[in-house]
Short mmCIF file of C-alpha atoms in Angstrom, two decimals:
data_model
loop_
_atom_site.label_atom_id
_atom_site.label_comp_id
_atom_site.label_asym_id
_atom_site.label_seq_id
_atom_site.Cartn_x
_atom_site.Cartn_y
_atom_site.Cartn_z
CA UNK A 1 53.60 85.53 46.21
CA UNK A 2 50.12 84.83 47.40
CA UNK A 3 50.03 82.16 49.85
CA UNK A 4 46.96 80.82 48.54
CA UNK A 5 47.61 79.85 45.32
CA UNK A 6 48.99 76.86 43.84
CA UNK A 7 52.86 75.93 42.35
CA UNK A 8 50.46 74.78 39.38
CA UNK A 9 48.76 77.77 39.37
CA UNK A 10 52.45 79.97 38.60
CA UNK A 11 52.90 77.62 36.08
CA UNK A 12 50.15 77.65 34.44
CA UNK A 13 50.50 81.28 34.71
CA UNK A 14 53.81 81.98 32.97
CA UNK A 15 53.03 79.29 30.33
CA UNK A 16 49.31 79.06 29.25
CA UNK A 17 47.97 77.21 26.71
CA UNK A 18 47.96 78.31 23.48
CA UNK A 19 44.52 80.17 22.33
CA UNK A 20 43.93 81.40 19.79
CA UNK A 21 41.32 84.12 18.15
CA UNK A 22 39.83 86.25 16.22
CA UNK A 23 38.13 89.96 15.89
CA UNK A 24 34.93 90.84 15.65
CA UNK A 25 34.02 93.28 15.54
CA UNK A 26 35.48 97.04 18.13
CA UNK A 27 33.05 98.92 20.67
CA UNK A 28 33.29 102.14 22.08
CA UNK A 29 37.11 100.93 23.54
CA UNK A 30 36.33 97.28 23.42
CA UNK A 31 36.85 94.75 21.02
CA UNK A 32 35.63 91.73 20.57
CA UNK A 33 36.66 88.65 20.12
CA UNK A 34 36.00 84.94 18.80
CA UNK A 35 36.94 81.64 19.31
CA UNK A 36 39.20 82.78 23.34
CA UNK A 37 37.86 81.40 25.96
CA UNK A 38 40.50 83.07 28.48
CA UNK A 39 38.65 84.43 32.35
CA UNK A 40 38.99 87.18 33.19
CA UNK A 41 41.95 89.06 33.82
CA UNK A 42 44.33 87.50 31.00
CA UNK A 43 46.57 88.83 29.19
CA UNK A 44 46.37 89.26 25.05
CA UNK A 45 48.02 90.67 22.01
CA UNK A 46 46.34 91.09 19.09
CA UNK A 47 48.48 90.99 15.48
CA UNK A 48 48.48 94.12 13.42
CA UNK A 49 50.12 94.12 10.57
CA UNK A 50 53.54 95.98 9.81
CA UNK A 51 53.08 96.72 13.61
CA UNK A 52 53.83 96.21 16.92
CA UNK A 53 50.98 93.72 18.50
CA UNK A 54 49.10 95.54 21.20
CA UNK A 55 48.33 94.53 24.36
CA UNK A 56 44.75 94.15 25.84
CA UNK A 57 43.11 92.61 28.60
CA UNK A 58 40.19 90.29 28.80
CA UNK A 59 37.30 91.64 31.04
CA UNK A 60 33.81 90.19 30.10
CA UNK A 61 31.93 88.86 27.68
CA UNK A 62 28.57 88.19 25.66
CA UNK A 63 27.09 85.76 23.47
CA UNK A 64 30.15 83.70 21.81
CA UNK A 65 32.59 86.13 21.91
CA UNK A 66 35.40 87.90 24.48
CA UNK A 67 35.58 91.28 25.12
CA UNK A 68 39.10 92.21 25.40
CA UNK A 69 39.79 95.85 26.13
CA UNK A 70 43.53 97.80 25.38
CA UNK A 71 46.03 99.39 27.44
CA UNK A 72 46.82 101.51 24.16
CA UNK A 73 45.42 103.59 20.85
CA UNK A 74 43.27 100.00 18.92
CA UNK A 75 44.26 102.43 16.06
CA UNK A 76 45.03 99.91 13.47
CA UNK A 77 42.81 96.43 14.50
CA UNK A 78 41.05 95.43 11.79
CA UNK A 79 38.31 93.05 10.99
CA UNK A 80 40.09 89.14 11.57
CA UNK A 81 43.44 89.85 13.23
CA UNK A 82 44.55 87.01 15.39
CA UNK A 83 44.24 86.83 19.26
CA UNK A 84 46.39 85.51 20.61
CA UNK A 85 46.90 84.40 25.01
CA UNK A 86 49.83 85.89 26.68
CA UNK A 87 49.67 85.15 30.37
CA UNK A 88 46.23 83.76 31.98
CA UNK A 89 47.53 86.26 36.03
CA UNK A 90 49.55 89.03 35.29
CA UNK A 91 52.06 89.59 37.50
CA UNK A 92 54.33 92.80 38.24
CA UNK A 93 57.81 92.33 39.36
CA UNK A 94 59.03 94.05 42.37
CA UNK A 95 62.40 94.62 43.78
CA UNK A 96 64.19 96.82 45.80
CA UNK A 97 65.14 98.14 43.01
CA UNK A 98 62.00 100.43 42.18
CA UNK A 99 63.13 102.66 45.10
CA UNK A 100 63.54 105.89 43.93
CA UNK A 101 62.42 105.39 40.58
CA UNK A 102 59.40 106.63 37.80
CA UNK A 103 57.43 103.82 36.52
CA UNK A 104 54.20 103.17 34.55
CA UNK A 105 51.70 100.34 34.86
CA UNK A 106 54.14 97.68 34.01
CA UNK A 107 56.53 98.58 36.37
CA UNK A 108 58.45 99.44 33.45
CA UNK A 109 61.12 102.99 34.33
CA UNK A 110 60.54 105.89 32.42
CA UNK A 111 62.36 108.27 33.78
CA UNK A 112 65.13 107.76 32.06
CA UNK A 113 67.13 105.42 34.23
CA UNK A 114 68.35 102.35 33.61
CA UNK A 115 66.07 99.56 34.22
CA UNK A 116 66.04 98.14 37.23
CA UNK A 117 67.33 94.22 37.39
CA UNK A 118 63.97 92.40 39.47
CA UNK A 119 63.23 89.65 40.82
CA UNK A 120 60.35 88.88 42.39
CA UNK A 121 56.82 88.03 40.70
CA UNK A 122 53.91 89.49 42.48
CA UNK A 123 49.77 88.84 41.39
CA UNK A 124 48.71 92.50 40.66
CA UNK A 125 45.40 91.45 42.47
CA UNK A 126 46.16 89.88 45.69
CA UNK A 127 43.70 89.24 48.46
CA UNK A 128 43.65 91.48 50.85
CA UNK A 129 44.99 89.26 54.38
CA UNK A 130 42.27 87.86 56.44
CA UNK A 131 40.56 90.10 58.72
CA UNK A 132 40.88 87.99 62.12
CA UNK A 133 45.15 88.07 61.63
CA UNK A 134 45.15 91.88 61.28
CA UNK A 135 47.13 92.83 64.13
CA UNK A 136 45.20 96.44 66.20
CA UNK A 137 46.48 99.81 65.18
CA UNK A 138 48.74 100.82 67.94
CA UNK A 139 51.64 102.98 66.48
CA UNK A 140 51.42 107.14 65.66
CA UNK A 141 52.49 107.85 62.00
CA UNK A 142 54.31 111.24 62.14
CA UNK A 143 52.96 112.55 58.92
CA UNK A 144 54.99 116.02 59.09
CA UNK A 145 51.43 118.03 59.02
CA UNK A 146 50.67 119.51 62.12
CA UNK A 147 46.95 120.22 60.91
CA UNK A 148 46.73 116.79 60.93
CA UNK A 149 49.38 114.67 63.79
CA UNK A 150 47.71 117.52 66.40
CA UNK A 151 44.03 117.35 65.38
CA UNK A 152 43.62 114.51 63.41
CA UNK A 153 46.86 112.12 64.33
CA UNK A 154 47.18 109.14 62.16
CA UNK A 155 48.21 105.11 63.30
CA UNK A 156 50.63 103.09 61.29
CA UNK A 157 48.22 100.96 59.27
CA UNK A 158 45.11 103.76 58.98
CA UNK A 159 43.39 104.54 55.94
CA UNK A 160 41.93 107.91 55.62
CA UNK A 161 40.73 109.80 52.46
CA UNK A 162 41.48 113.45 51.22
CA UNK A 163 38.57 115.04 49.86
CA UNK A 164 38.65 118.17 48.23
CA UNK A 165 37.49 119.98 44.22
CA UNK A 166 39.90 120.80 42.30
CA UNK A 167 42.54 123.29 42.90
CA UNK A 168 42.58 123.53 46.60
CA UNK A 169 46.10 122.06 47.17
CA UNK A 170 45.52 118.35 47.44
CA UNK A 171 49.17 117.32 45.31
CA UNK A 172 50.98 119.94 47.69
CA UNK A 173 49.53 118.50 50.62
CA UNK A 174 50.19 115.14 49.80
CA UNK A 175 53.80 116.50 48.90
CA UNK A 176 54.99 117.75 52.06
CA UNK A 177 53.42 113.71 53.94
CA UNK A 178 56.59 112.52 51.03
CA UNK A 179 58.75 114.83 52.48
CA UNK A 180 58.25 114.63 56.06
CA UNK A 181 56.88 112.01 56.59
CA UNK A 182 58.64 109.32 59.35
CA UNK A 183 57.06 106.05 56.93
CA UNK A 184 60.05 103.77 55.88
CA UNK A 185 59.29 103.54 52.11
CA UNK A 186 56.15 106.11 50.57
CA UNK A 187 54.48 104.96 47.36
CA UNK A 188 53.02 106.79 45.51
CA UNK A 189 49.90 106.17 42.02
CA UNK A 190 49.49 109.13 40.63
CA UNK A 191 46.20 107.86 38.32
CA UNK A 192 44.42 110.24 35.82
CA UNK A 193 46.82 113.19 35.82
CA UNK A 194 47.52 116.10 33.69
CA UNK A 195 51.05 115.13 32.01
CA UNK A 196 52.16 118.62 32.72
CA UNK A 197 51.72 117.80 36.70
CA UNK A 198 53.71 114.10 36.58
CA UNK A 199 57.62 116.49 36.44
CA UNK A 200 55.58 119.31 38.93
CA UNK A 201 54.59 117.03 41.29
CA UNK A 202 58.00 114.98 41.79
CA UNK A 203 60.41 118.40 41.13
CA UNK A 204 58.41 120.97 43.12
CA UNK A 205 56.49 118.76 45.30
CA UNK A 206 57.90 115.61 45.78
CA UNK A 207 62.24 116.73 46.65
CA UNK A 208 65.04 115.04 46.29
CA UNK A 209 64.17 114.61 49.69
CA UNK A 210 61.33 112.72 50.05
CA UNK A 211 62.36 110.89 45.19
CA UNK A 212 64.61 108.94 47.54
CA UNK A 213 62.71 106.49 49.60
CA UNK A 214 59.67 106.40 47.58
CA UNK A 215 58.30 104.67 43.97
CA UNK A 216 56.11 106.57 42.05
CA UNK A 217 53.61 105.22 40.10
CA UNK A 218 52.74 106.97 37.05
CA UNK A 219 49.91 106.68 35.06
CA UNK A 220 48.41 110.03 33.10
CA UNK A 221 44.84 111.17 31.36
CA UNK A 222 45.84 110.54 28.10
CA UNK A 223 45.76 106.53 28.83
CA UNK A 224 43.28 104.33 28.14
CA UNK A 225 41.35 103.42 31.19
CA UNK A 226 42.69 99.85 31.42
CA UNK A 227 46.09 101.84 32.11
CA UNK A 228 45.00 103.85 35.11
CA UNK A 229 43.16 100.82 36.59
CA UNK A 230 46.66 98.66 36.08
CA UNK A 231 48.67 101.60 37.79
CA UNK A 232 46.84 101.90 40.95
CA UNK A 233 46.93 97.75 41.83
CA UNK A 234 50.45 97.88 40.47
CA UNK A 235 50.57 100.25 43.44
CA UNK A 236 49.98 98.40 45.25
CA UNK A 237 51.01 95.68 44.79
CA UNK A 238 54.33 97.93 45.33
CA UNK A 239 53.58 98.41 47.92
CA UNK A 240 52.49 95.10 49.51
CA UNK A 241 56.00 93.71 48.58
CA UNK A 242 57.92 96.60 51.14
CA UNK A 243 54.64 95.63 54.29
CA UNK A 244 56.31 92.12 53.25
CA UNK A 245 58.98 92.51 54.45
CA UNK A 246 58.50 94.07 57.03
CA UNK A 247 58.54 97.97 56.71
CA UNK A 248 55.63 100.93 57.12
CA UNK A 249 54.66 102.07 54.01
CA UNK A 250 52.85 105.46 53.45
CA UNK A 251 50.42 105.13 50.22
CA UNK A 252 49.28 107.96 48.16
CA UNK A 253 47.57 108.07 45.87
CA UNK A 254 46.06 110.82 43.75
CA UNK A 255 43.44 110.14 42.60
CA UNK A 256 40.85 106.84 44.36
CA UNK A 257 38.10 109.57 41.66
CA UNK A 258 39.45 108.88 38.49
CA UNK A 259 39.91 104.97 39.45
CA UNK A 260 36.43 105.04 39.55
CA UNK A 261 36.24 107.02 36.15
CA UNK A 262 38.54 104.46 34.26
CA UNK A 263 36.14 101.52 35.92
CA UNK A 264 33.21 102.86 34.73
CA UNK A 265 34.91 103.09 31.36
CA UNK A 266 35.15 99.52 31.05
CA UNK A 267 32.74 98.14 32.74
CA UNK A 268 30.43 100.38 30.21
CA UNK A 269 32.09 99.53 27.24
CA UNK A 270 31.73 95.04 29.15
CA UNK A 271 28.34 95.69 28.41
CA UNK A 272 27.03 96.90 32.46
CA UNK A 273 24.27 98.88 33.09
CA UNK A 274 24.60 102.81 34.72
CA UNK A 275 23.64 103.71 38.19
CA UNK A 276 24.42 105.95 39.97
CA UNK A 277 26.17 109.08 38.50
CA UNK A 278 27.09 106.89 35.00
CA UNK A 279 29.15 104.18 37.34
CA UNK A 280 27.69 101.08 36.76
CA UNK A 281 27.52 98.28 39.97
CA UNK A 282 31.32 96.82 39.44
CA UNK A 283 32.75 99.92 40.69
CA UNK A 284 31.80 100.18 43.76
CA UNK A 285 32.98 96.74 44.59
CA UNK A 286 36.32 97.02 43.07
CA UNK A 287 36.95 100.34 45.26
CA UNK A 288 36.95 98.59 48.52
CA UNK A 289 38.83 94.90 47.06
CA UNK A 290 41.91 98.08 46.46
CA UNK A 291 41.42 99.80 50.26
CA UNK A 292 41.02 96.87 51.78
CA UNK A 293 44.36 95.94 50.29
CA UNK A 294 45.56 98.90 52.85
CA UNK A 295 46.80 98.31 56.51
CA UNK A 296 48.48 96.92 59.19
CA UNK A 297 49.93 92.75 58.89
CA UNK A 298 51.99 90.22 60.98
CA UNK A 299 55.19 91.83 59.29
CA UNK A 300 54.31 95.61 58.09
CA UNK A 301 52.27 98.18 57.59
CA UNK A 302 50.50 99.80 54.66
CA UNK A 303 48.80 103.66 55.66
CA UNK A 304 46.84 104.60 53.29
CA UNK A 305 46.28 108.52 52.12
CA UNK A 306 43.37 108.43 49.21
CA UNK A 307 42.39 111.69 47.69
CA UNK A 308 38.84 111.88 46.30
CA UNK A 309 37.69 114.68 43.88
CA UNK A 310 34.42 116.22 44.43
CA UNK A 311 32.84 118.06 41.90
CA UNK A 312 32.04 121.28 42.43
CA UNK A 313 32.44 121.22 46.90
CA UNK A 314 29.72 118.18 46.08
CA UNK A 315 30.79 116.34 49.72
CA UNK A 316 27.22 113.99 48.77
CA UNK A 317 29.36 112.92 45.08
CA UNK A 318 28.90 109.34 44.76
CA UNK A 319 31.95 107.81 45.00
CA UNK A 320 33.26 109.57 47.72
CA UNK A 321 30.02 108.24 50.19
CA UNK A 322 31.03 105.21 49.29
CA UNK A 323 34.58 105.22 50.52
CA UNK A 324 33.93 107.27 53.41
CA UNK A 325 32.27 104.26 54.42
CA UNK A 326 35.19 102.12 53.99
CA UNK A 327 38.10 104.36 54.99
CA UNK A 328 39.01 105.44 58.86
CA UNK A 329 38.98 108.81 58.67
CA UNK A 330 39.05 111.52 55.92
CA UNK A 331 40.32 115.23 55.93
CA UNK A 332 38.67 118.21 54.18
CA UNK A 333 40.11 120.58 52.27
CA UNK A 334 38.51 124.44 52.04
CA UNK A 335 38.00 125.89 49.15
CA UNK A 336 36.78 129.35 51.38
CA UNK A 337 40.24 128.47 53.37
CA UNK A 338 42.34 128.08 49.98
CA UNK A 339 41.06 131.08 48.56
CA UNK A 340 42.08 132.68 52.48
CA UNK A 341 45.45 131.83 51.72
CA UNK A 342 44.70 129.38 54.04
CA UNK A 343 47.55 126.44 53.52
CA UNK A 344 47.51 123.11 53.47
CA UNK A 345 43.53 123.82 53.35
CA UNK A 346 42.13 121.49 56.10
CA UNK A 347 39.29 122.13 58.19
CA UNK A 348 39.46 120.09 61.74
CA UNK A 349 36.14 120.74 61.90
CA UNK A 350 34.74 118.76 58.53
CA UNK A 351 37.31 116.03 59.58
CA UNK A 352 37.96 113.59 62.18
CA UNK A 353 40.06 110.08 62.46
CA UNK A 354 37.94 107.21 63.27
CA UNK A 355 40.87 106.01 64.62
CA UNK A 356 42.50 109.03 66.76
CA UNK A 357 41.24 108.18 70.46
CA UNK A 358 43.83 104.39 70.44
CA UNK A 359 46.80 106.38 69.05
CA UNK A 360 46.49 109.25 71.03
CA UNK A 361 46.56 109.78 74.71
CA UNK A 362 43.83 111.44 77.28
CA UNK A 363 45.50 114.56 77.59
CA UNK A 364 46.05 115.24 73.91
CA UNK A 365 42.48 113.41 72.68
CA UNK A 366 41.08 115.58 75.43
CA UNK A 367 42.78 119.33 74.03
CA UNK A 368 42.46 118.67 70.21
CA UNK A 369 38.14 118.62 71.23
CA UNK A 370 39.08 121.56 73.60
CA UNK A 371 40.07 123.48 70.80
CA UNK A 372 37.77 121.67 67.91
CA UNK A 373 34.71 123.30 70.41
CA UNK A 374 36.57 126.64 70.31
CA UNK A 375 36.92 127.11 66.41
CA UNK A 376 33.51 125.46 66.36
CA UNK A 377 31.98 128.79 67.92
CA UNK A 378 33.85 130.65 66.43
CA UNK A 379 32.25 129.47 63.18
CA UNK A 380 29.27 129.89 65.46
CA UNK A 381 28.86 133.02 65.76
CA UNK A 382 31.28 134.19 63.00
CA UNK A 383 28.84 136.14 61.26
CA UNK A 384 28.06 137.98 63.96
CA UNK A 385 31.60 138.59 64.98
CA UNK A 386 32.34 140.50 61.21
CA UNK A 387 29.66 142.73 61.77
CA UNK A 388 30.16 143.97 65.18
CA UNK A 389 27.43 142.44 66.22
CA UNK A 390 28.68 140.71 68.77
CA UNK A 391 29.63 142.40 72.76
CA UNK A 392 32.77 140.59 74.28
CA UNK A 393 31.41 140.05 78.05
CA UNK A 394 28.70 138.12 76.52
CA UNK A 395 30.36 134.93 77.11
CA UNK A 396 33.32 133.76 78.17
CA UNK A 397 33.57 130.82 75.69
CA UNK A 398 32.65 133.02 72.50
CA UNK A 399 35.43 135.77 73.89
CA UNK A 400 38.22 133.17 73.88
CA UNK A 401 37.66 131.83 70.75
CA UNK A 402 37.51 135.60 69.52
CA UNK A 403 40.65 135.97 71.07
CA UNK A 404 42.51 132.46 70.73
CA UNK A 405 41.35 132.02 66.43
CA UNK A 406 44.41 133.75 65.10
CA UNK A 407 46.66 132.20 66.86
CA UNK A 408 45.20 128.65 66.41
CA UNK A 409 44.61 129.01 62.66
CA UNK A 410 48.33 130.61 62.47
CA UNK A 411 49.46 127.20 64.10
CA UNK A 412 47.66 125.28 61.81
CA UNK A 413 49.22 127.02 58.55
CA UNK A 414 52.72 125.52 57.01
CA UNK A 415 54.28 126.09 54.97
CA UNK A 416 55.84 123.10 51.85
CA UNK A 417 59.35 124.54 52.95
CA UNK A 418 58.69 124.44 57.52
CA UNK A 419 59.08 120.77 58.57
CA UNK A 420 57.64 119.13 61.64
CA UNK A 421 56.93 116.21 64.09
CA UNK A 422 54.70 114.53 65.16
CA UNK A 423 55.84 115.59 69.34
CA UNK A 424 56.39 118.96 67.83
CA UNK A 425 52.73 119.42 67.06
CA UNK A 426 51.56 117.91 70.39
CA UNK A 427 53.80 120.14 72.57
CA UNK A 428 51.96 123.02 70.04
CA UNK A 429 48.68 121.79 71.21
CA UNK A 430 49.21 121.76 74.15
CA UNK A 431 50.85 125.18 74.08
CA UNK A 432 48.19 126.88 71.32
CA UNK A 433 45.15 124.47 74.80
CA UNK A 434 47.04 126.51 78.30
CA UNK A 435 46.90 129.62 76.29
CA UNK A 436 44.35 132.59 78.20
#
């Protein structure tokens, strides 16, 4: 529970004052309610004759009305419908019983298993840990993927972006992490995914081994924007619960772009002016609030991998630009490698882990740099090599790059059913560096 929240605020959020308003109009996904002075973020229910009330959330104000966005379809809402305050500060029920479960944005199970009994309630919008209270990141987290553990070593509490276009292998890469990582707990947010892909990811990519120590929070693309936003926040809240109990949590969001797109829908509905590529300014302030909640704390850590969809493989996408400045590194999945059948399609030359020098031995760092240099030399001369214009013996470095390139590529490729540890990745990397 947030230590800065008073007992009074907790009681008030559970038993709010009775406030009632009425629907004046609707515009897109926004509902205007008169006589309803509630704070932003408060939950309300909109009554419908003969049907279950619709749950909605206050997102802004305009003139004398309060703007609500609904968690479900607005069909059936009429002018003058009664709106009643439910809760001023939304909370999520959490507990160890969530492990192995698939839940929606409200933490309710959607996997047809019995509903777990969860005793703790935590705010969705918790503050990030204070900057001065964060310990330094000094311990390696094994992801189980050689290309990452060897070339882009990640520390416990680090935040990494996975940037790629559609169909390049993001879900497969995340699935390999969930099966082979040495993290204690895995929390996965599937935000805006196609409904068909949810079961595919859980059964094919996550598997039984990964599912046992995972919590999967799902909000599909057909659900309202508010559900997608709440699912991302709920996934982070669950990760924080386990972190506060001393666990090292691997936190995966697929994708942060769809979270931003949902925020854009809500911002535009609330009357914000669009800015970069149609995204209103509130999107670029909401993303840091979510990302900063990950990291290392006094009692545990949240290591975050956040996927970012880049339209047409455009590296200058506004969301990608905004996210890169918040992260401790990024992994670029290359369509060129994917088209060659090179999986995972991680491009070491376009990727970086900013904390690798702090958590790796000098020998590891130097070996990775030398091999990356060889890959760079080969890439610079690939056209000459491909057409046979390069003559062997002209440049010793190019000669070595040509000799080792197939071996390096074979090592970087990894089957989805092929586990790997950090020690095995380091041993393979050092063997490549010493090869002639």
